[in-house]
XYZ file of C-alpha atoms in Angstrom:
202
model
C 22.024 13.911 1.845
C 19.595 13.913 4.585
C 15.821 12.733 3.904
C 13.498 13.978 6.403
C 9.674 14.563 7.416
C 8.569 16.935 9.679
C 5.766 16.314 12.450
C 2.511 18.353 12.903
C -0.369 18.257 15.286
C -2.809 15.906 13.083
C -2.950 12.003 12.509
C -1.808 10.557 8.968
C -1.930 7.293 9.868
C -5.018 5.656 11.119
C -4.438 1.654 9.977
C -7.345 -0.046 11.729
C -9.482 3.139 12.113
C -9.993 5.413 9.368
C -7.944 3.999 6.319
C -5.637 5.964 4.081
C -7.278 8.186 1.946
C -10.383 7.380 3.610
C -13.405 9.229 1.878
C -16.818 8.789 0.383
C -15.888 7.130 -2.843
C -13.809 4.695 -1.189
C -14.746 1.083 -2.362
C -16.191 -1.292 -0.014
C -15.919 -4.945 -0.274
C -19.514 -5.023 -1.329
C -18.643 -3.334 -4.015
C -15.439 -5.589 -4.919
C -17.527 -8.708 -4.641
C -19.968 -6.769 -7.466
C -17.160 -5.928 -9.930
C -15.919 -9.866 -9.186
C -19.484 -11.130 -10.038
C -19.345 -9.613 -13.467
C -18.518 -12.458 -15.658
C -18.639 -9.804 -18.600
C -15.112 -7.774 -17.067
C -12.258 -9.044 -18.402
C -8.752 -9.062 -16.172
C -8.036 -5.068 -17.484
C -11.091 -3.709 -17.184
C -11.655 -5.424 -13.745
C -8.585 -4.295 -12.190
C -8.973 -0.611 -13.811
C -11.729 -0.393 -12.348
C -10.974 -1.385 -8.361
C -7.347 -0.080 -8.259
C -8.022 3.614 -8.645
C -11.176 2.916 -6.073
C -8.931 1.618 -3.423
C -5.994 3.941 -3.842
C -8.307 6.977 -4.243
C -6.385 10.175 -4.976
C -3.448 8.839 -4.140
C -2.638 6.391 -7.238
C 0.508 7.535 -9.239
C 0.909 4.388 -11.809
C -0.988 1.486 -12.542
C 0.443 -1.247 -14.946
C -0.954 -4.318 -15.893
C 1.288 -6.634 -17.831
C 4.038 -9.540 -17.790
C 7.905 -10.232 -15.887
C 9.920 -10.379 -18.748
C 12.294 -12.648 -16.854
C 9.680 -15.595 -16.525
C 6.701 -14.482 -18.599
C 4.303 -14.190 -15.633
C 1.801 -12.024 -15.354
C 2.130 -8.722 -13.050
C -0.107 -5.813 -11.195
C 2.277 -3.241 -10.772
C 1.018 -0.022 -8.662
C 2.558 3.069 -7.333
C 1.038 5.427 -5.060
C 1.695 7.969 -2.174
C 0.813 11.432 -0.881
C 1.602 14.816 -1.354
C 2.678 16.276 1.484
C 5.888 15.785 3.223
C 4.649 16.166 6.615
C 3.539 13.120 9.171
C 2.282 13.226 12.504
C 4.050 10.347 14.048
C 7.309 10.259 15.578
C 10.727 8.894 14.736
C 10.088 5.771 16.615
C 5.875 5.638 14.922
C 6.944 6.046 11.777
C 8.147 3.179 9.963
C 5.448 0.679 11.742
C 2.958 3.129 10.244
C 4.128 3.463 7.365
C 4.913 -0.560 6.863
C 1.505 -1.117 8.023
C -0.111 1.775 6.079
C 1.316 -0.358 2.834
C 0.540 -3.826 4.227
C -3.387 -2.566 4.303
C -3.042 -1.536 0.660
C -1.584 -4.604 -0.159
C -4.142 -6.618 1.585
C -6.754 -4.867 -0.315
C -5.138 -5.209 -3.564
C -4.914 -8.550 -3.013
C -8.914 -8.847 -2.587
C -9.246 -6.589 -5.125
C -7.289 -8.955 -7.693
C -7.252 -12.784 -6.438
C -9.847 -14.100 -8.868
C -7.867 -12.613 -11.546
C -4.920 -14.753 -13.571
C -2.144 -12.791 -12.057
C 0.660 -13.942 -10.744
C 2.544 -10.961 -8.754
C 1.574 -7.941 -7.485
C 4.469 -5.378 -6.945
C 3.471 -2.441 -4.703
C 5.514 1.024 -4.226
C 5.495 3.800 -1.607
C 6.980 7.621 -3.088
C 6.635 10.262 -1.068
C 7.876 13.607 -1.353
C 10.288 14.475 1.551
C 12.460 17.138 2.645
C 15.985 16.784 1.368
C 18.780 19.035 2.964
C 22.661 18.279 1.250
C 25.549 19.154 3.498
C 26.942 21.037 0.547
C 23.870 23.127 0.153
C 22.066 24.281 3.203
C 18.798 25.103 1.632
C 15.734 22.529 2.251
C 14.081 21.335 -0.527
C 11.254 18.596 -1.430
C 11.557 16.206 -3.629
C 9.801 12.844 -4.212
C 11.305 9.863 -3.666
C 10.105 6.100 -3.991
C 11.183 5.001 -0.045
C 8.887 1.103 -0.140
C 8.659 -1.110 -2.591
C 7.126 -5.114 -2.198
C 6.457 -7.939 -4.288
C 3.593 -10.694 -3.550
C 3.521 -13.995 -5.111
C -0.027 -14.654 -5.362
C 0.220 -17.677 -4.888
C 0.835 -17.241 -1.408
C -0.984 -14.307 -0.911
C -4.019 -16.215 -1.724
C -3.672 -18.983 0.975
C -3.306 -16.219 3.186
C -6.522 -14.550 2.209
C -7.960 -17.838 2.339
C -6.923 -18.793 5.681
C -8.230 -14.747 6.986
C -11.102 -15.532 4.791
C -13.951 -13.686 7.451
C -11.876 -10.318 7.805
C -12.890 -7.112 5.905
C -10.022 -5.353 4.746
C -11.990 -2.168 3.422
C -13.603 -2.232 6.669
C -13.043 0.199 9.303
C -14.920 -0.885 12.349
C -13.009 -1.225 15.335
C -14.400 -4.773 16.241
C -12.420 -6.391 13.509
C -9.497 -4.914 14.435
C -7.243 -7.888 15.873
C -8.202 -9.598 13.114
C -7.384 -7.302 10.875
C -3.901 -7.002 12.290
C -3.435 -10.418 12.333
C -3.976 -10.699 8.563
C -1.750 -7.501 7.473
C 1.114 -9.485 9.590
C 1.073 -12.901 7.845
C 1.389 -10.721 4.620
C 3.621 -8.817 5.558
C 5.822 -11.898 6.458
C 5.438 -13.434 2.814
C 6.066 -9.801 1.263
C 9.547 -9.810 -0.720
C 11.063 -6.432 0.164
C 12.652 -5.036 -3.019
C 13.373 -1.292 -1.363
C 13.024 -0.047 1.849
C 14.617 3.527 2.529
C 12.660 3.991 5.726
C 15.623 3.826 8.234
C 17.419 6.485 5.901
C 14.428 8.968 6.903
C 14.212 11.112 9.784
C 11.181 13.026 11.410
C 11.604 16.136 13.026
């Protein structure tokens, strides 16, 4: 079974510029700090409130609730986009896409640190073009291709030591920084699934 997305003449990816799903009603870390200043939100209604801001139209699943292996709690979120095509090439692709999800993950992360949770688990599906060898026809289907776990324990010294970058923002000045934070968390990410190698672009 061959996976496969196929290139067009637009940008999807714009990490440091213009943020997935980029739009008016995207939340700003303004806003974040707000929701995190309201003594009155509890951990739910906190986190159901700032998770479908970040993820925008893109959220799929968002679960709040415990590892039943050791009892800890866990922000589990899904998300990804509906179109099978991409604008980068074979050799763009996976960087963008790892550092599309690294973004997300940092601003999760901001989103939830002042909350009791102890692991955030963060998934990629994406609906791709599937061609079998025993059935010529192309097809799209959706399949979950990234999928990361953060302790948070970690994940907060990390945000603590990048404690002056922005990760809602989008200005270009903050950029290295930026960059240098997605890395470290990227480097403390466990990687539970990763079917990017598996996909080709065309």
């Amino acid at each position: 079974m061959n996976l496969k997305v196929y290139t067009t003449a637009l940008c999807l990816f714009f990490v440091f510029g213009i943020s997935p799903g980029c739009s008016p009603e995207e939340i700003t870390k303004d806003e974040v700090l707000s929701v995190h200043a309201n003594k009155q939100l509890g951990k739910e209604a906190a986190i159901d409130k700032l998770i479908p801001r970040i993820f925008i139209h893109s959220l799929k699943e968002l679960k709040l609730g415990f590892d039943p292996s050791t009892k800890d709690s866990l922000l589990e979120i899904s998300y990804g986009g509906s179109s099978a095509l991409t604008f980068s090439s074979q050799k763009e692709y996976k960087t963008n896409t790892v550092m599309t999800h690294a973004l997300y993950s940092a601003k999760t992360l901001f989103a939830s640190a002042p909350y009791p949770i102890s692991q955030v688990r963060l998934s990629l599906v994406k609906p791709l073009y599937v061609k079998d060898e025993t059935n010529p026809d192309v097809g799209i289907q959706e399949f979950e291709i990234l999928r990361i776990s953060m302790d948070m324990k970690k994940a907060r010294e990390i945000l603590s030591k990048h404690s002056n970058v922005d990760p809602f923002s989008t200005e270009k000045s903050g950029e290295k920084e930026r960059k240098a934070f997605l890395e470290d968390l990227i480097r403390i990410w466990k990687v539970e699934l990763d079917e990017l190698n598996k996909i080709t672009v065309e």
